[in-house]
Short mmCIF file of C-alpha atoms in Angstrom, two decimals:
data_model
loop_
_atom_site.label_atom_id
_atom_site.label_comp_id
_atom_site.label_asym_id
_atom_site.label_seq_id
_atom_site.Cartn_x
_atom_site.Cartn_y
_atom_site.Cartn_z
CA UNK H 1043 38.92 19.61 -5.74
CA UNK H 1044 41.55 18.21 -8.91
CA UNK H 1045 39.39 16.78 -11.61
CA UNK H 1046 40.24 13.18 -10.54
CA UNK H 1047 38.76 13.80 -7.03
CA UNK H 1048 35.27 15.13 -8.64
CA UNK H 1049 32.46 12.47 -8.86
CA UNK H 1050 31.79 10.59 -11.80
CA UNK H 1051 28.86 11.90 -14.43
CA UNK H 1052 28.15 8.72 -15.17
CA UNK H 1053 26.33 5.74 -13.95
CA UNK H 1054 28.21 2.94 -12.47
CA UNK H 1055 27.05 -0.73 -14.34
CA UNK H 1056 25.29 -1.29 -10.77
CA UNK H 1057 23.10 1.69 -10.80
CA UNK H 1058 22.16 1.66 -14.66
CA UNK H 1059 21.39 -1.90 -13.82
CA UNK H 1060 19.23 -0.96 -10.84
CA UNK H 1061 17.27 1.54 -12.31
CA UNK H 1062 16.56 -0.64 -15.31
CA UNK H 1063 15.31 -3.48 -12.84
CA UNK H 1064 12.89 -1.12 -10.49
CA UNK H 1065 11.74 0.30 -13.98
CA UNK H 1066 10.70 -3.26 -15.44
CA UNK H 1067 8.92 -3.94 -11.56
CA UNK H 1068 7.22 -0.95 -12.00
CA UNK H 1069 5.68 -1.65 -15.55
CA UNK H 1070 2.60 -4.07 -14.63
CA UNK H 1071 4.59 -6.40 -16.91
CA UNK H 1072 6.95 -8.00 -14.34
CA UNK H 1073 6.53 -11.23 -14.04
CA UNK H 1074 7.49 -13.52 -10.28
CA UNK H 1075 10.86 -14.67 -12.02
CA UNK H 1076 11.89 -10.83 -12.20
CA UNK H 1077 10.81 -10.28 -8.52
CA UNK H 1078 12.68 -13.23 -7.55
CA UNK H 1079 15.72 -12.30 -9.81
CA UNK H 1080 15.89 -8.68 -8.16
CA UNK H 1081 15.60 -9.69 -4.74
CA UNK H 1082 18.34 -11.81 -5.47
CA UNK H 1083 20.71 -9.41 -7.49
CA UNK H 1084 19.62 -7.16 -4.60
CA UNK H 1085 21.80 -9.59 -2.26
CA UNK H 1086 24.54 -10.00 -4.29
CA UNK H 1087 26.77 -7.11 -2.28
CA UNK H 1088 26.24 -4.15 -0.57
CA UNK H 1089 26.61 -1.99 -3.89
CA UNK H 1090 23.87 -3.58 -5.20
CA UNK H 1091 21.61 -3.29 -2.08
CA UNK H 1092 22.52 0.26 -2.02
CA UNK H 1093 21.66 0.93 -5.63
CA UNK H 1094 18.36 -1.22 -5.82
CA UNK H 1095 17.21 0.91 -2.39
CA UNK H 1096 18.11 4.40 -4.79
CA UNK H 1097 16.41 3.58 -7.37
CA UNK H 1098 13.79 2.19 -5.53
CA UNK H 1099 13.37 5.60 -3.36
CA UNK H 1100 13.37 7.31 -6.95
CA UNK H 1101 10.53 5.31 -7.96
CA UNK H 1102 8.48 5.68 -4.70
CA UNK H 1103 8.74 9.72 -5.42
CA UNK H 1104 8.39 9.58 -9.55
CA UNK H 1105 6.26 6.49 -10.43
CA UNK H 1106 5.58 5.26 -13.70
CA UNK H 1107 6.06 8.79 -15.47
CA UNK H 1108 9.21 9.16 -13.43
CA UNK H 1109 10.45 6.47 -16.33
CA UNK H 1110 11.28 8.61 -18.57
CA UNK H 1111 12.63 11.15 -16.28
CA UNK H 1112 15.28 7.88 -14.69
CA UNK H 1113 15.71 7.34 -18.75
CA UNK H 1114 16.88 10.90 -19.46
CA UNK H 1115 18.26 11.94 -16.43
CA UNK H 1116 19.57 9.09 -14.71
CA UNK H 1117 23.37 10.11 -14.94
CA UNK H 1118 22.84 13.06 -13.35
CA UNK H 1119 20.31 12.52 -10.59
CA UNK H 1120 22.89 10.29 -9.16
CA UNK H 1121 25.69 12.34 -9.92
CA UNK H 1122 24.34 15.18 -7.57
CA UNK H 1123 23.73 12.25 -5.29
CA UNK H 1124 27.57 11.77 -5.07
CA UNK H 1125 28.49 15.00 -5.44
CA UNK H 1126 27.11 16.16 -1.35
CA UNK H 1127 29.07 15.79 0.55
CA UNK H 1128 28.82 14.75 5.11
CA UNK H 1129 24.94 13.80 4.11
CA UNK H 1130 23.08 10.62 4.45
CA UNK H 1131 22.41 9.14 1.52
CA UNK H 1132 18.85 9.61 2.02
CA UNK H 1133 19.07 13.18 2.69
CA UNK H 1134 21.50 13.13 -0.57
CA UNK H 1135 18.90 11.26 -2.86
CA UNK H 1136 15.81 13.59 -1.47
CA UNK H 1137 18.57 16.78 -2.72
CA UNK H 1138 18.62 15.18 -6.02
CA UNK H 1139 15.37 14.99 -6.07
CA UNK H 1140 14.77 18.11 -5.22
CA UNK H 1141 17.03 19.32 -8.19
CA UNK H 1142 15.67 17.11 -10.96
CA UNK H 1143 11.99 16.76 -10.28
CA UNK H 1144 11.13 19.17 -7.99
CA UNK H 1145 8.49 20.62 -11.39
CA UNK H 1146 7.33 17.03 -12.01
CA UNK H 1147 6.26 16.69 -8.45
CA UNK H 1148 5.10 20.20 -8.01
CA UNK H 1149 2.26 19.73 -11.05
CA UNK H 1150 2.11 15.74 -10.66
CA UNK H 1151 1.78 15.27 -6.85
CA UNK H 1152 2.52 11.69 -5.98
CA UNK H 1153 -1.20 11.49 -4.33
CA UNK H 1154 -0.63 7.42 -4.08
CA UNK H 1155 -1.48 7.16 -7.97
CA UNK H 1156 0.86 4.27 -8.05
CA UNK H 1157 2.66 1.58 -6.21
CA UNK H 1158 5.52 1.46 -4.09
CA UNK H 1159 8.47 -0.81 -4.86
CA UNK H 1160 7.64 -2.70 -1.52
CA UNK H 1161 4.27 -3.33 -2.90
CA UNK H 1162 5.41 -4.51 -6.07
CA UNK H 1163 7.95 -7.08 -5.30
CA UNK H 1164 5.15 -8.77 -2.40
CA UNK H 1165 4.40 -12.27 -2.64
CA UNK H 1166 0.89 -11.77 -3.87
CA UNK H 1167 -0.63 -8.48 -4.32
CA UNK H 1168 -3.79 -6.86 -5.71
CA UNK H 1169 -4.63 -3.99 -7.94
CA UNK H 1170 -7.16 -1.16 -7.63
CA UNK H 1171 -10.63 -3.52 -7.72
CA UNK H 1172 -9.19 -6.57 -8.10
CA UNK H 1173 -9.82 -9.21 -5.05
CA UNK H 1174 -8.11 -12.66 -4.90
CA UNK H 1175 -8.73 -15.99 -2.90
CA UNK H 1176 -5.41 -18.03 -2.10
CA UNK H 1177 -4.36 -20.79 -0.05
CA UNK H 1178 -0.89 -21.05 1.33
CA UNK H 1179 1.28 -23.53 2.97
CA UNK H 1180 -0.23 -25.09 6.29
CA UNK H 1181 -4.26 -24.66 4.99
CA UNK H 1182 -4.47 -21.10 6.01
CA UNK H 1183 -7.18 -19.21 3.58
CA UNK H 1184 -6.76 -15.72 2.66
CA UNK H 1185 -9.01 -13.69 0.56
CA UNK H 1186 -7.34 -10.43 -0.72
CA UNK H 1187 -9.39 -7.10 -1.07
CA UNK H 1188 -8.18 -4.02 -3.08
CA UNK H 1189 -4.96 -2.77 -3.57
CA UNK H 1190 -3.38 -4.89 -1.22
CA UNK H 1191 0.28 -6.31 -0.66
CA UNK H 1192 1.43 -9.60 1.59
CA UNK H 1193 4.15 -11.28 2.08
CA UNK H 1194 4.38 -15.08 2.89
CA UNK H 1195 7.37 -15.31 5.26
CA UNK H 1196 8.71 -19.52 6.07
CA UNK H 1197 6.76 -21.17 8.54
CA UNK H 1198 7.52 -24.34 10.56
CA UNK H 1199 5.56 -26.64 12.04
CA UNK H 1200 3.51 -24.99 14.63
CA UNK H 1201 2.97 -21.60 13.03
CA UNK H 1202 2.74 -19.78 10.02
CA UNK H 1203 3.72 -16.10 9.10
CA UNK H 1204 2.13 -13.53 7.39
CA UNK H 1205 2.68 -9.59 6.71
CA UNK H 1206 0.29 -7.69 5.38
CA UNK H 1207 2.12 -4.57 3.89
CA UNK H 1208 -0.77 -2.93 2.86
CA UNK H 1209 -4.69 -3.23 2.08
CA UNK H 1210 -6.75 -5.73 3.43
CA UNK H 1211 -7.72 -9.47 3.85
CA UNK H 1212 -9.35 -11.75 5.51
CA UNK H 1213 -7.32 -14.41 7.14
CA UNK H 1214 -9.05 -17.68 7.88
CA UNK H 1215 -6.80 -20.32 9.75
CA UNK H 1216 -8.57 -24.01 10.55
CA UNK H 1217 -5.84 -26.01 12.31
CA UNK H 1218 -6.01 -26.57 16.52
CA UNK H 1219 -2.48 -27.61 16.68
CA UNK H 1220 -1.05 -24.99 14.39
CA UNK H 1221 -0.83 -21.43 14.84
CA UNK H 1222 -1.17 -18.00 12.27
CA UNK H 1223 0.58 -15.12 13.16
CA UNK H 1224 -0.03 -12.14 11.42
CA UNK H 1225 1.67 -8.81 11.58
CA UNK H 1226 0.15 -5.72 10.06
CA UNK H 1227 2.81 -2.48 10.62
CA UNK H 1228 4.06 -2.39 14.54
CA UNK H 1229 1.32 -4.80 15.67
CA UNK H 1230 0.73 -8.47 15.34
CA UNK H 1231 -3.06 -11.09 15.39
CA UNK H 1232 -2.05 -14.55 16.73
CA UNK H 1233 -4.65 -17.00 16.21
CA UNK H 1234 -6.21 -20.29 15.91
CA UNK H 1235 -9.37 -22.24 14.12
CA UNK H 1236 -10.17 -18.90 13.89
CA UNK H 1237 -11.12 -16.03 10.81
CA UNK H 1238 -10.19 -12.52 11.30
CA UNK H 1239 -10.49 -9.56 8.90
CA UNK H 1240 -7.24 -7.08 8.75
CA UNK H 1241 -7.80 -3.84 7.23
CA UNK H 1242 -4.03 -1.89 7.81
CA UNK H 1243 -3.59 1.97 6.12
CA UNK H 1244 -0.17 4.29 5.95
CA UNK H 1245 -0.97 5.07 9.89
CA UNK H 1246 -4.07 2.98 11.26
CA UNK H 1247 -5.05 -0.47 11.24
CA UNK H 1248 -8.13 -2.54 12.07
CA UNK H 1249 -8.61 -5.61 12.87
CA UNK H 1250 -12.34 -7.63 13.22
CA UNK H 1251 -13.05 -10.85 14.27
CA UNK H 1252 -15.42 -12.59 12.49
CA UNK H 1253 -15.11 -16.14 13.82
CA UNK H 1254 -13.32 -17.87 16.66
CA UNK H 1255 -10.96 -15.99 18.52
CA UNK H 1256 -8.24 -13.67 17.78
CA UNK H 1257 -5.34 -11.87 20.04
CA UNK H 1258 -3.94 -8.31 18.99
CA UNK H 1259 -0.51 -7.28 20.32
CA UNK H 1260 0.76 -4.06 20.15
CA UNK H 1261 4.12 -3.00 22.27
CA UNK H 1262 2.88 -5.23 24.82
CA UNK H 1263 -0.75 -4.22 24.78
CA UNK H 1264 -3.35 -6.87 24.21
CA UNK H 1265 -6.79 -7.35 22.85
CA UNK H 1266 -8.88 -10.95 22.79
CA UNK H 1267 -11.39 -10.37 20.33
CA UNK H 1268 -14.48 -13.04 20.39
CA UNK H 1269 -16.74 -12.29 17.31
CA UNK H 1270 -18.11 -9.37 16.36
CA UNK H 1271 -15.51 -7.26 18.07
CA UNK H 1272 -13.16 -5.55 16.74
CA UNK H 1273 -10.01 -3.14 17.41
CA UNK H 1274 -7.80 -0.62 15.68
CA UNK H 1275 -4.38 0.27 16.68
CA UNK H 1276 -2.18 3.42 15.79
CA UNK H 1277 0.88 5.32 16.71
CA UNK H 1278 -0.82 6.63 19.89
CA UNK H 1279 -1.60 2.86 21.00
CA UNK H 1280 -4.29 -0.18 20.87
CA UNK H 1281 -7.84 0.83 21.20
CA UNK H 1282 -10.57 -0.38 23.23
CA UNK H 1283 -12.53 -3.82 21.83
CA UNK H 1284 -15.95 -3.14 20.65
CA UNK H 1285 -18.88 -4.40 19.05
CA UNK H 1286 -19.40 -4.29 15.31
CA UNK H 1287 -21.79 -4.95 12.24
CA UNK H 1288 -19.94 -7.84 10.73
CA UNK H 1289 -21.93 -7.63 7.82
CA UNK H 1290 -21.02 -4.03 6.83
CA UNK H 1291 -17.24 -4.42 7.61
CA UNK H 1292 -16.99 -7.85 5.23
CA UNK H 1293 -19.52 -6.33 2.67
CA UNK H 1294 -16.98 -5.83 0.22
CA UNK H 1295 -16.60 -9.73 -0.19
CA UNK H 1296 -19.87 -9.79 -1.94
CA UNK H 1297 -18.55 -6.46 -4.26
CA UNK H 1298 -20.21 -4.44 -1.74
CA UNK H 1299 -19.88 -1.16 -0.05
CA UNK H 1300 -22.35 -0.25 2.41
CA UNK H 1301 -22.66 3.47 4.51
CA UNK H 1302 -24.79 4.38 7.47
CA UNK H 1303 -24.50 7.75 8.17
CA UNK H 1304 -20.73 8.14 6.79
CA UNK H 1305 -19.73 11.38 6.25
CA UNK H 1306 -18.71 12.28 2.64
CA UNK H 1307 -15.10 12.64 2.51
CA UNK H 1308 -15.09 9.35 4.74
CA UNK H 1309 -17.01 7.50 1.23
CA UNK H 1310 -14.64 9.56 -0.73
CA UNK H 1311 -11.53 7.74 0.64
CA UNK H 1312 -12.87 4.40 0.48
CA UNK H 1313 -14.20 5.18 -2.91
CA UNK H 1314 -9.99 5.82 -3.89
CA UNK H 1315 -9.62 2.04 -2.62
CA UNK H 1316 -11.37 0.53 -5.49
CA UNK H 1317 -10.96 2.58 -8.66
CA UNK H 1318 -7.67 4.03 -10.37
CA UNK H 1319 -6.48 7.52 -10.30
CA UNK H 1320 -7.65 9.59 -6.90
CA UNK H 1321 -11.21 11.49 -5.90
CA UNK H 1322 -10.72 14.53 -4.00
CA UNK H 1323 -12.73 17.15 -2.56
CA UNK H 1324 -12.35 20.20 -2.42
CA UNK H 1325 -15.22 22.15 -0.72
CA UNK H 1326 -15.44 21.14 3.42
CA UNK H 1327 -19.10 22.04 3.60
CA UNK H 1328 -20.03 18.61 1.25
CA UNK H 1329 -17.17 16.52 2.99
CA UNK H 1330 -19.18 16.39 5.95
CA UNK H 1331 -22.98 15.83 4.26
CA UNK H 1332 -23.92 12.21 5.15
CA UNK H 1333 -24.26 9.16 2.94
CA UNK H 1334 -26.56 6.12 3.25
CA UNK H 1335 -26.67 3.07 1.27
CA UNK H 1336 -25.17 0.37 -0.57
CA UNK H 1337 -23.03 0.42 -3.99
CA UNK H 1338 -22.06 -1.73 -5.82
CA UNK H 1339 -17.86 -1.89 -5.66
CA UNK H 1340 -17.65 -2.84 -9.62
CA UNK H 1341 -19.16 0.74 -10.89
CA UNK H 1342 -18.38 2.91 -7.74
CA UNK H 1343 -18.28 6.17 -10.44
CA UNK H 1344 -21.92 5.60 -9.27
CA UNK H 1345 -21.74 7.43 -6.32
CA UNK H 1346 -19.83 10.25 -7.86
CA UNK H 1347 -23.12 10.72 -9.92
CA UNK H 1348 -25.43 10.34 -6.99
CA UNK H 1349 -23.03 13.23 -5.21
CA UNK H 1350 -23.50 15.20 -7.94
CA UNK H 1351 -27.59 14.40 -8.37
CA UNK H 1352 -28.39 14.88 -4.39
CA UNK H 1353 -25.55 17.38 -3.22
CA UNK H 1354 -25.21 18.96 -6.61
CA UNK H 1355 -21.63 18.29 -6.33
CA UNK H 1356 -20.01 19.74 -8.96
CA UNK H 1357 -16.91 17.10 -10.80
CA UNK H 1358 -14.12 18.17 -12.61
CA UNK H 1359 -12.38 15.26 -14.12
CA UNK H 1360 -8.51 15.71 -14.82
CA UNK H 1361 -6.02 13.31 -16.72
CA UNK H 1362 -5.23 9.98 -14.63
CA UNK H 1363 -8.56 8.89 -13.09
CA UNK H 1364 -8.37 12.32 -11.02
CA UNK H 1365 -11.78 13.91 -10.03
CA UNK H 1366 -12.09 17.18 -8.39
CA UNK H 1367 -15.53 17.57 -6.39
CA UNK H 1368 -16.49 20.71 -5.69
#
């Protein structure tokens, strides 16, 4: 290869740009006119799609300490990018990767200590504990739980359309004539005069009606849930309808969290819901002792005491909200 046929060092405008954009979404200081103005710069051509997916992908792996990494480094993660040759770019970006943070990742493990780049740029969206009550075009009612991410999409109208990208809500839609359809991952609720809780994860989601009637749809399967049922669906298909304690599934709207018999590590991951950083355990013998009762979702570090006070878990508390129990 002559010198004129090796990749540039440098960042093109479009990438320096990109990365500077997906590091200001990233912040917590972005505000809905820089969401707007990077989904539009993000149209402009296919150069800019291309870069704003890169350094989107780059944030998804990093996160917010990856800044200074992007910052430093920027020139030549995408330089190796270019410089592989007969690879997708994917496959090129996870080599670059793999070359400039591969001892970043390897002592700070992503663990889902921050948000994606989908999540950020959603049309309303939640942080860890934080719950919000909106109302969007057509009367529907949504009330947003923790950590959650939806998007709005243009209705018309007969029917309005909602994604939930991540998290959880509760959907409440009062209109006979006009219809809500909501799709959570590969499946979708349809409903009317009608209020449903969603609760969708990386590779499950749940769905419970508390009110009216709901239909799930998933690859041509369907569920009618009346009340009080409820239904999950996954990669392997839609589960059976059954009956439920509504009470104990919407808890959380009253800053609840209630457990009957719930196996420890099962508390533990709904404990990571609602506070910052991640709880893990570590020992499989107290991931499967048994919790009862109700917490409050404000001070959930509560039931890291009581862990510690009726398992004698032991807690070893690292930088970034991380808890190891033992």
């Amino acid at each position: 290869m002559t010198r004129s046929d090796e990749p540039s060092e440098e960042l093109t405008a479009i990438e320096s740009e990109a990365l500077a954009r997906v590091q200001r979404l990233g912040s917590g200081q972005a505000t809905r006119r820089d969401i707007e103005d990077t989904r539009h710069w993000g149209s402009r051509s296919s150069a800019h799609s291309e870069a704003l997916a890169q350094a989107s992908l780059l944030w998804d792996q990093l996160g917010p300490a990856g800044a200074n990494l992007l910052k430093r480094r920027g020139d030549s993660v995408l330089a190796d990018v270019r410089r592989q040759p007969r690879m997708t770019r994917r496959a090129m970006l996870g080599g670059a990767l793999a070359t400039s943070a591969a001892a970043y990742l390897v002592v700070s493990p992503p663990l889902q200590l921050w948000p994606s780049l989908q999540d950020v740029m959603a049309d309303y969206r939640t942080a860890a504990g934080e719950q919000r009550k909106l109302t969007i075009d057509g009367g529907i009612k949504m009330t947003l739980n923790t950590g959650t991410s939806v998007n709005v999409q243009p209705g018309d109208a007969n029917l309005d359309r909602i994604e939930i990208l991540t998290g959880e809500a509760v959907i409440a839609a009062s209109s006979a004539s006009r219809e809500v359809r909501v799709v959570a991952g590969d499946g979708e609720m349809r409903a009317r005069q009608a209020q449903f809780n969603v609760r969708h994860e990386q590779r499950s989601t749940c769905v419970t009606c508390l009110d009216g009637e709901v239909q799930v749809t998933r690859h041509g399967s369907v569920a009618a849930l009346r009340a009080g049922q409820q239904v999950s669906y996954t990669a392997l298909g839609l589960a059976a309808p059954m009956s439920v304690d509504l009470a104990e599934v919407t808890a959380w709207r009253d800053g609840m969290l209630i457990f009957h018999d719930t196996p420890l590590g099962n508390v533990v991951t709904e404990i990571n819901r609602y506070r910052p950083g991640k709880v893990m355990v570590t020992n499989a013998e107290l991931e499967h002792r048994l919790v009862n009762g109700r917490f409050r979702i404000d001070n959930v570090d509560d039931i890291l005491n009581m862990f510690q006070q009726i398992f004698g878990a032991k807690a070893r508390h690292l930088p970034g909200g991380i808890v190891l129990l033992s």
